[in-house]
Amino acid sequence: MSTAASTRRTRSPWRRAGTGLGLVLLTVYSLAPFYWMVVSSLRGENDILSNAPLPAAPTLANYADVFGGNARFLLALRNSLVIASVTTLVALLLSVTAAYALARLRFRGKPVVLGAVLAAAMFPGVSLVTPMFKLFSDWGLIDTYPSLIVPNLSFALPLAVWVLTSFFLDLPWGLEEAAQIDGCSRPQAFRRVILPLAAPAIFTTTILVFITVWNEFLVASSMSLTSDASPVTVAIARLAGSSQFQQPFGQQMAAGVVVCVPLVLVVLVFQRRIIAGLTAGAVKG
């Protein structure tokens, strides 16, 4: 016993060092693209293709070009905010009630419904672009918010339903029954007992759905032919240089930083709540 214990004590520092080294490498690997995007956004036209780790002469000219001389980018930011906010709100309203029903009610075919929800979340979006474009084109909704919100909702809703259902299945339903014994109806017990308990999972789902919709490009590039309803992902891809043969790498990097920074800040500020929501249903209590 003592030999085994001493062996564990001897190996534990090396294990901790290996774990720390792995975390450092994973962090560097994950943040390297974002770091290079920030550095490239600070380069001028003369050294935009340089491989130096730092810009020779840092400049904010790319950011000035994006905000000052490109009104379409500001419009795209507004479009993305509207599309992502509306899609997230509708997805939450529908997914919370659907997840509660799937977790609490007993009916035939429940495993089939859950399997269909998971299958819908994994269905390749590229196979749906052509029929959706034909459908919204017949309705005259191309270049409008509905043509972007509805497809995003079809992708975001299965994700939200699946995450919340997994959480609701592990809730202590005795609290809801106790509330009903005390005189609450099922809707009142759901509002006063279940929703507060599910707040961490709902908050996490909100962040996940918002980020998913904010970063969506495939459907947006097909449904928005002009800048009227184009989100930022499409606006960045359509940024044009001063000439036909010039690619505005600096402006694209600056626009990418502007788009990514709010999401990074949200995740950093609320990382504990996000982790709590992802792990809240892992242990029954």
mmCIF file of C-alpha atoms in Angstrom:
data_model
loop_
_atom_site.group_PDB
_atom_site.id
_atom_site.type_symbol
_atom_site.label_atom_id
_atom_site.label_comp_id
_atom_site.label_asym_id
_atom_site.label_seq_id
_atom_site.Cartn_x
_atom_site.Cartn_y
_atom_site.Cartn_z
ATOM 1 C CA MET A 1 0.000 0.000 0.000
ATOM 2 C CA SER A 2 2.742 2.442 0.960
ATOM 3 C CA THR A 3 4.695 1.647 -2.213
ATOM 4 C CA ALA A 4 1.630 2.253 -4.398
ATOM 5 C CA ALA A 5 0.862 5.483 -2.569
ATOM 6 C CA SER A 6 4.423 6.729 -2.949
ATOM 7 C CA THR A 7 4.339 5.834 -6.657
ATOM 8 C CA ARG A 8 1.157 7.863 -7.105
ATOM 9 C CA ARG A 9 2.696 10.794 -5.263
ATOM 10 C CA THR A 10 5.808 10.543 -7.449
ATOM 11 C CA ARG A 11 3.845 10.486 -10.678
ATOM 12 C CA SER A 12 1.262 13.122 -9.785
ATOM 13 C CA PRO A 13 3.533 16.146 -10.470
ATOM 14 C CA TRP A 14 4.385 14.761 -13.908
ATOM 15 C CA ARG A 15 0.725 14.128 -14.601
ATOM 16 C CA ARG A 16 -0.143 17.650 -13.536
ATOM 17 C CA ALA A 17 2.631 19.008 -15.719
ATOM 18 C CA GLY A 18 1.417 16.956 -18.674
ATOM 19 C CA THR A 19 -2.146 18.128 -18.129
ATOM 20 C CA GLY A 20 -1.017 21.741 -17.894
ATOM 21 C CA LEU A 21 1.069 21.421 -21.035
ATOM 22 C CA GLY A 22 -1.863 19.887 -22.887
ATOM 23 C CA LEU A 23 -4.149 22.731 -21.812
ATOM 24 C CA VAL A 24 -1.569 25.303 -22.920
ATOM 25 C CA LEU A 25 -1.189 23.667 -26.335
ATOM 26 C CA LEU A 26 -4.951 23.424 -26.748
ATOM 27 C CA THR A 27 -5.362 27.092 -25.809
ATOM 28 C CA VAL A 28 -2.659 28.195 -28.238
ATOM 29 C CA TYR A 29 -4.129 26.045 -31.002
ATOM 30 C CA SER A 30 -7.611 27.493 -30.402
ATOM 31 C CA LEU A 31 -6.573 31.142 -30.098
ATOM 32 C CA ALA A 32 -3.923 31.219 -32.848
ATOM 33 C CA PRO A 33 -6.421 31.960 -35.683
ATOM 34 C CA PHE A 34 -8.060 34.732 -33.664
ATOM 35 C CA TYR A 35 -4.654 36.208 -32.782
ATOM 36 C CA TRP A 36 -3.595 36.191 -36.435
ATOM 37 C CA MET A 37 -6.877 37.829 -37.433
ATOM 38 C CA VAL A 38 -6.302 40.650 -34.920
ATOM 39 C CA VAL A 39 -2.696 41.129 -36.036
ATOM 40 C CA SER A 40 -3.671 41.155 -39.706
ATOM 41 C CA SER A 41 -6.398 43.706 -39.041
ATOM 42 C CA LEU A 42 -3.702 46.089 -37.734
ATOM 43 C CA ARG A 43 -1.466 45.780 -40.787
ATOM 44 C CA GLY A 44 -1.325 48.287 -43.610
ATOM 45 C CA GLU A 45 -1.673 47.495 -47.283
ATOM 46 C CA ASN A 46 2.086 47.159 -47.725
ATOM 47 C CA ASP A 47 2.603 44.406 -45.155
ATOM 48 C CA ILE A 48 -0.795 42.697 -45.113
ATOM 49 C CA LEU A 49 0.768 39.486 -46.495
ATOM 50 C CA SER A 50 3.698 39.540 -44.067
ATOM 51 C CA ASN A 51 4.321 36.490 -41.862
ATOM 52 C CA ALA A 52 5.758 38.536 -38.995
ATOM 53 C CA PRO A 53 4.078 37.813 -35.641
ATOM 54 C CA LEU A 54 3.507 41.550 -35.082
ATOM 55 C CA PRO A 55 2.664 44.330 -37.547
ATOM 56 C CA ALA A 56 5.607 46.530 -38.505
ATOM 57 C CA ALA A 57 3.543 49.716 -38.246
ATOM 58 C CA PRO A 58 0.200 49.084 -36.490
ATOM 59 C CA THR A 59 -2.676 51.084 -37.948
ATOM 60 C CA LEU A 60 -6.433 51.347 -37.489
ATOM 61 C CA ALA A 61 -7.006 52.230 -41.121
ATOM 62 C CA ASN A 62 -8.791 48.946 -41.793
ATOM 63 C CA TYR A 63 -11.274 49.597 -38.996
ATOM 64 C CA ALA A 64 -11.793 53.144 -40.249
ATOM 65 C CA ASP A 65 -12.518 51.798 -43.724
ATOM 66 C CA VAL A 66 -14.986 49.240 -42.380
ATOM 67 C CA PHE A 67 -16.960 51.687 -40.255
ATOM 68 C CA GLY A 68 -16.336 55.002 -41.969
ATOM 69 C CA GLY A 69 -16.491 54.172 -45.627
ATOM 70 C CA ASN A 70 -18.747 51.143 -45.610
ATOM 71 C CA ALA A 71 -22.323 51.822 -44.539
ATOM 72 C CA ARG A 72 -23.313 48.335 -45.710
ATOM 73 C CA PHE A 73 -21.320 46.762 -42.897
ATOM 74 C CA LEU A 74 -23.218 48.736 -40.257
ATOM 75 C CA LEU A 75 -26.469 47.675 -41.909
ATOM 76 C CA ALA A 76 -25.250 44.080 -41.866
ATOM 77 C CA LEU A 77 -24.520 44.321 -38.137
ATOM 78 C CA ARG A 78 -28.058 45.488 -37.530
ATOM 79 C CA ASN A 79 -29.435 42.713 -39.725
ATOM 80 C CA SER A 80 -27.450 40.065 -37.854
ATOM 81 C CA LEU A 81 -28.587 41.412 -34.497
ATOM 82 C CA VAL A 82 -32.244 41.381 -35.558
ATOM 83 C CA ILE A 83 -32.066 37.932 -37.166
ATOM 84 C CA ALA A 84 -30.151 36.323 -34.299
ATOM 85 C CA SER A 85 -32.298 37.942 -31.579
ATOM 86 C CA VAL A 86 -35.657 37.071 -33.144
ATOM 87 C CA THR A 87 -34.569 33.529 -33.988
ATOM 88 C CA THR A 88 -33.229 32.958 -30.474
ATOM 89 C CA LEU A 89 -36.376 34.327 -28.823
ATOM 90 C CA VAL A 90 -38.746 32.226 -30.928
ATOM 91 C CA ALA A 91 -36.566 29.132 -30.557
ATOM 92 C CA LEU A 92 -36.554 29.495 -26.769
ATOM 93 C CA LEU A 93 -40.320 29.975 -26.519
ATOM 94 C CA LEU A 94 -40.953 26.865 -28.588
ATOM 95 C CA SER A 95 -38.134 24.702 -27.245
ATOM 96 C CA VAL A 96 -38.888 25.265 -23.553
ATOM 97 C CA THR A 97 -42.485 24.095 -23.907
ATOM 98 C CA ALA A 98 -41.542 21.269 -26.292
ATOM 99 C CA ALA A 99 -38.737 20.038 -24.034
ATOM 100 C CA TYR A 100 -41.040 20.137 -20.991
ATOM 101 C CA ALA A 101 -43.654 18.082 -22.822
ATOM 102 C CA LEU A 102 -41.092 15.546 -24.043
ATOM 103 C CA ALA A 103 -39.607 15.168 -20.568
ATOM 104 C CA ARG A 104 -42.766 15.272 -18.448
ATOM 105 C CA LEU A 105 -45.621 13.849 -20.499
ATOM 106 C CA ARG A 106 -46.084 10.201 -21.375
ATOM 107 C CA PHE A 107 -47.280 9.428 -24.866
ATOM 108 C CA ARG A 108 -46.675 6.879 -27.557
ATOM 109 C CA GLY A 109 -43.794 7.465 -29.880
ATOM 110 C CA LYS A 110 -41.764 9.692 -27.558
ATOM 111 C CA PRO A 111 -38.443 8.007 -28.499
ATOM 112 C CA VAL A 112 -39.359 8.462 -32.157
ATOM 113 C CA VAL A 113 -39.980 12.181 -31.609
ATOM 114 C CA LEU A 114 -36.677 12.591 -29.779
ATOM 115 C CA GLY A 115 -34.899 10.707 -32.544
ATOM 116 C CA ALA A 116 -36.546 12.923 -35.161
ATOM 117 C CA VAL A 117 -35.417 16.037 -33.293
ATOM 118 C CA LEU A 118 -31.843 14.761 -33.184
ATOM 119 C CA ALA A 119 -31.980 13.775 -36.858
ATOM 120 C CA ALA A 120 -33.231 17.249 -37.774
ATOM 121 C CA ALA A 121 -30.320 18.815 -35.889
ATOM 122 C CA MET A 122 -27.830 16.656 -37.814
ATOM 123 C CA PHE A 123 -29.442 17.023 -41.235
ATOM 124 C CA PRO A 124 -27.040 18.659 -43.725
ATOM 125 C CA GLY A 125 -28.154 22.196 -44.442
ATOM 126 C CA VAL A 126 -26.623 22.263 -47.914
ATOM 127 C CA SER A 127 -29.271 19.811 -49.140
ATOM 128 C CA LEU A 128 -32.040 22.207 -48.055
ATOM 129 C CA VAL A 129 -30.733 25.420 -49.587
ATOM 130 C CA THR A 130 -32.141 24.845 -53.100
ATOM 131 C CA PRO A 131 -35.701 23.882 -52.067
ATOM 132 C CA MET A 132 -35.814 26.667 -49.476
ATOM 133 C CA PHE A 133 -34.639 29.214 -52.043
ATOM 134 C CA LYS A 134 -37.342 28.028 -54.467
ATOM 135 C CA LEU A 135 -39.996 28.196 -51.738
ATOM 136 C CA PHE A 136 -39.149 31.691 -50.508
ATOM 137 C CA SER A 137 -38.655 32.894 -54.066
ATOM 138 C CA ASP A 138 -42.203 31.794 -54.948
ATOM 139 C CA TRP A 139 -43.448 33.670 -51.898
ATOM 140 C CA GLY A 140 -41.486 36.801 -52.820
ATOM 141 C CA LEU A 141 -39.546 36.770 -49.549
ATOM 142 C CA ILE A 142 -35.967 36.693 -50.843
ATOM 143 C CA ASP A 143 -33.889 39.487 -49.272
ATOM 144 C CA THR A 144 -36.223 39.761 -46.293
ATOM 145 C CA TYR A 145 -35.904 38.846 -42.635
ATOM 146 C CA PRO A 146 -38.408 35.941 -42.784
ATOM 147 C CA SER A 147 -36.317 34.151 -45.427
ATOM 148 C CA LEU A 148 -33.393 34.191 -42.987
ATOM 149 C CA ILE A 149 -35.195 33.742 -39.665
ATOM 150 C CA VAL A 150 -37.324 30.728 -40.630
ATOM 151 C CA PRO A 151 -34.439 28.589 -42.007
ATOM 152 C CA ASN A 152 -32.250 29.506 -39.027
ATOM 153 C CA LEU A 153 -35.114 28.582 -36.739
ATOM 154 C CA SER A 154 -35.378 25.168 -38.366
ATOM 155 C CA PHE A 155 -31.700 24.564 -37.555
ATOM 156 C CA ALA A 156 -31.618 26.159 -34.102
ATOM 157 C CA LEU A 157 -34.854 24.692 -32.737
ATOM 158 C CA PRO A 158 -33.751 21.021 -32.728
ATOM 159 C CA LEU A 159 -30.535 21.982 -30.935
ATOM 160 C CA ALA A 160 -32.450 23.912 -28.267
ATOM 161 C CA VAL A 161 -35.068 21.177 -27.824
ATOM 162 C CA TRP A 162 -32.461 18.459 -27.425
ATOM 163 C CA VAL A 163 -30.358 20.395 -24.891
ATOM 164 C CA LEU A 164 -33.349 21.409 -22.780
ATOM 165 C CA THR A 165 -34.960 17.967 -22.931
ATOM 166 C CA SER A 166 -31.790 16.382 -21.562
ATOM 167 C CA PHE A 167 -31.907 18.851 -18.679
ATOM 168 C CA PHE A 168 -35.628 18.533 -17.950
ATOM 169 C CA LEU A 169 -35.351 14.737 -17.753
ATOM 170 C CA ASP A 170 -33.132 15.076 -14.671
ATOM 171 C CA LEU A 171 -35.199 17.662 -12.808
ATOM 172 C CA PRO A 172 -36.672 16.659 -9.425
ATOM 173 C CA TRP A 173 -40.329 16.479 -10.442
ATOM 174 C CA GLY A 174 -41.323 16.059 -6.801
ATOM 175 C CA LEU A 175 -41.062 19.838 -6.437
ATOM 176 C CA GLU A 176 -43.636 20.347 -9.174
ATOM 177 C CA GLU A 177 -45.952 17.804 -7.563
ATOM 178 C CA ALA A 178 -45.509 19.509 -4.190
ATOM 179 C CA ALA A 179 -46.444 22.841 -5.757
ATOM 180 C CA GLN A 180 -49.585 21.293 -7.255
ATOM 181 C CA ILE A 181 -50.502 19.853 -3.850
ATOM 182 C CA ASP A 182 -50.160 23.359 -2.410
ATOM 183 C CA GLY A 183 -52.735 24.621 -4.892
ATOM 184 C CA CYS A 184 -50.773 25.531 -8.011
ATOM 185 C CA SER A 185 -52.020 24.476 -11.384
ATOM 186 C CA ARG A 186 -49.606 22.794 -13.786
ATOM 187 C CA PRO A 187 -48.933 26.055 -15.696
ATOM 188 C CA GLN A 188 -48.347 27.881 -12.401
ATOM 189 C CA ALA A 189 -46.010 25.149 -11.148
ATOM 190 C CA PHE A 190 -44.179 25.247 -14.453
ATOM 191 C CA ARG A 191 -43.763 29.020 -14.262
ATOM 192 C CA ARG A 192 -42.908 29.295 -10.574
ATOM 193 C CA VAL A 193 -40.934 26.101 -9.945
ATOM 194 C CA ILE A 194 -39.649 24.513 -13.162
ATOM 195 C CA LEU A 195 -38.520 27.649 -14.997
ATOM 196 C CA PRO A 196 -36.375 28.948 -12.087
ATOM 197 C CA LEU A 197 -34.736 25.521 -11.790
ATOM 198 C CA ALA A 198 -34.133 25.440 -15.537
ATOM 199 C CA ALA A 199 -32.693 28.967 -15.687
ATOM 200 C CA PRO A 200 -29.039 27.829 -16.093
ATOM 201 C CA ALA A 201 -29.925 25.488 -18.950
ATOM 202 C CA ILE A 202 -32.126 28.108 -20.614
ATOM 203 C CA PHE A 203 -29.359 30.697 -20.380
ATOM 204 C CA THR A 204 -26.834 28.280 -21.876
ATOM 205 C CA THR A 205 -29.229 27.360 -24.677
ATOM 206 C CA THR A 206 -29.771 31.042 -25.401
ATOM 207 C CA ILE A 207 -26.043 31.622 -25.855
ATOM 208 C CA LEU A 208 -25.585 28.508 -27.997
ATOM 209 C CA VAL A 209 -28.509 29.331 -30.286
ATOM 210 C CA PHE A 210 -27.501 32.991 -30.633
ATOM 211 C CA ILE A 211 -23.921 32.086 -31.552
ATOM 212 C CA THR A 212 -25.123 29.447 -34.023
ATOM 213 C CA VAL A 213 -27.405 31.898 -35.809
ATOM 214 C CA TRP A 214 -24.868 34.742 -35.664
ATOM 215 C CA ASN A 215 -22.214 32.608 -37.391
ATOM 216 C CA GLU A 216 -24.506 31.062 -40.033
ATOM 217 C CA PHE A 217 -23.358 31.666 -43.611
ATOM 218 C CA LEU A 218 -24.671 29.003 -45.986
ATOM 219 C CA VAL A 219 -28.363 29.891 -45.892
ATOM 220 C CA ALA A 220 -27.699 33.608 -45.520
ATOM 221 C CA SER A 221 -25.547 33.752 -48.646
ATOM 222 C CA SER A 222 -28.327 32.093 -50.646
ATOM 223 C CA MET A 223 -31.311 34.013 -49.270
ATOM 224 C CA SER A 224 -29.771 37.506 -49.296
ATOM 225 C CA LEU A 225 -28.861 38.687 -52.779
ATOM 226 C CA THR A 226 -28.416 42.350 -51.823
ATOM 227 C CA SER A 227 -27.357 44.210 -48.696
ATOM 228 C CA ASP A 228 -30.944 44.844 -47.558
ATOM 229 C CA ALA A 229 -31.063 41.797 -45.282
ATOM 230 C CA SER A 230 -27.510 40.424 -45.509
ATOM 231 C CA PRO A 231 -25.971 39.501 -42.126
ATOM 232 C CA VAL A 232 -22.369 40.226 -41.250
ATOM 233 C CA THR A 233 -21.078 36.831 -42.368
ATOM 234 C CA VAL A 234 -22.239 37.554 -45.916
ATOM 235 C CA ALA A 235 -21.165 41.198 -45.757
ATOM 236 C CA ILE A 236 -17.593 40.188 -44.874
ATOM 237 C CA ALA A 237 -17.425 37.765 -47.796
ATOM 238 C CA ARG A 238 -18.706 40.465 -50.168
ATOM 239 C CA LEU A 239 -16.320 43.203 -49.108
ATOM 240 C CA ALA A 240 -14.705 44.653 -52.217
ATOM 241 C CA GLY A 241 -11.317 46.280 -52.666
ATOM 242 C CA SER A 242 -10.486 49.559 -54.330
ATOM 243 C CA SER A 243 -10.075 47.766 -57.653
ATOM 244 C CA GLN A 244 -11.491 44.682 -59.310
ATOM 245 C CA PHE A 245 -8.333 42.661 -58.731
ATOM 246 C CA GLN A 246 -7.665 43.707 -55.140
ATOM 247 C CA GLN A 247 -8.831 41.536 -52.230
ATOM 248 C CA PRO A 248 -9.422 43.628 -49.072
ATOM 249 C CA PHE A 249 -7.760 41.228 -46.637
ATOM 250 C CA GLY A 250 -7.182 43.933 -44.029
ATOM 251 C CA GLN A 251 -10.787 45.106 -44.041
ATOM 252 C CA GLN A 252 -12.050 41.543 -43.902
ATOM 253 C CA MET A 253 -9.845 40.818 -40.895
ATOM 254 C CA ALA A 254 -10.994 43.994 -39.157
ATOM 255 C CA ALA A 255 -14.637 43.144 -39.828
ATOM 256 C CA GLY A 256 -14.019 39.624 -38.530
ATOM 257 C CA VAL A 257 -12.599 41.007 -35.293
ATOM 258 C CA VAL A 258 -15.625 43.276 -34.857
ATOM 259 C CA VAL A 259 -17.956 40.313 -35.374
ATOM 260 C CA CYS A 260 -16.064 37.920 -33.091
ATOM 261 C CA VAL A 261 -15.223 40.204 -30.173
ATOM 262 C CA PRO A 262 -18.820 40.520 -28.807
ATOM 263 C CA LEU A 263 -19.219 36.728 -28.819
ATOM 264 C CA VAL A 264 -15.854 36.205 -27.139
ATOM 265 C CA LEU A 265 -16.713 38.756 -24.443
ATOM 266 C CA VAL A 266 -20.110 37.163 -23.810
ATOM 267 C CA VAL A 267 -18.544 33.720 -23.407
ATOM 268 C CA LEU A 268 -15.790 35.044 -21.118
ATOM 269 C CA VAL A 269 -18.201 36.995 -18.921
ATOM 270 C CA PHE A 270 -20.784 34.226 -18.622
ATOM 271 C CA GLN A 271 -18.515 31.187 -18.859
ATOM 272 C CA ARG A 272 -19.435 29.944 -15.393
ATOM 273 C CA ARG A 273 -23.141 30.129 -16.126
ATOM 274 C CA ILE A 274 -22.636 28.421 -19.470
ATOM 275 C CA ILE A 275 -20.701 25.566 -17.851
ATOM 276 C CA ALA A 276 -23.295 25.346 -15.078
ATOM 277 C CA GLY A 277 -26.053 25.077 -17.668
ATOM 278 C CA LEU A 278 -24.245 22.383 -19.631
ATOM 279 C CA THR A 279 -23.580 20.292 -16.503
ATOM 280 C CA ALA A 280 -26.701 21.114 -14.462
ATOM 281 C CA GLY A 281 -28.549 17.999 -15.563
ATOM 282 C CA ALA A 282 -25.558 15.689 -15.323
ATOM 283 C CA VAL A 283 -26.183 14.667 -11.711
ATOM 284 C CA LYS A 284 -29.545 13.998 -10.191
ATOM 285 C CA GLY A 285 -30.210 15.584 -6.832
#
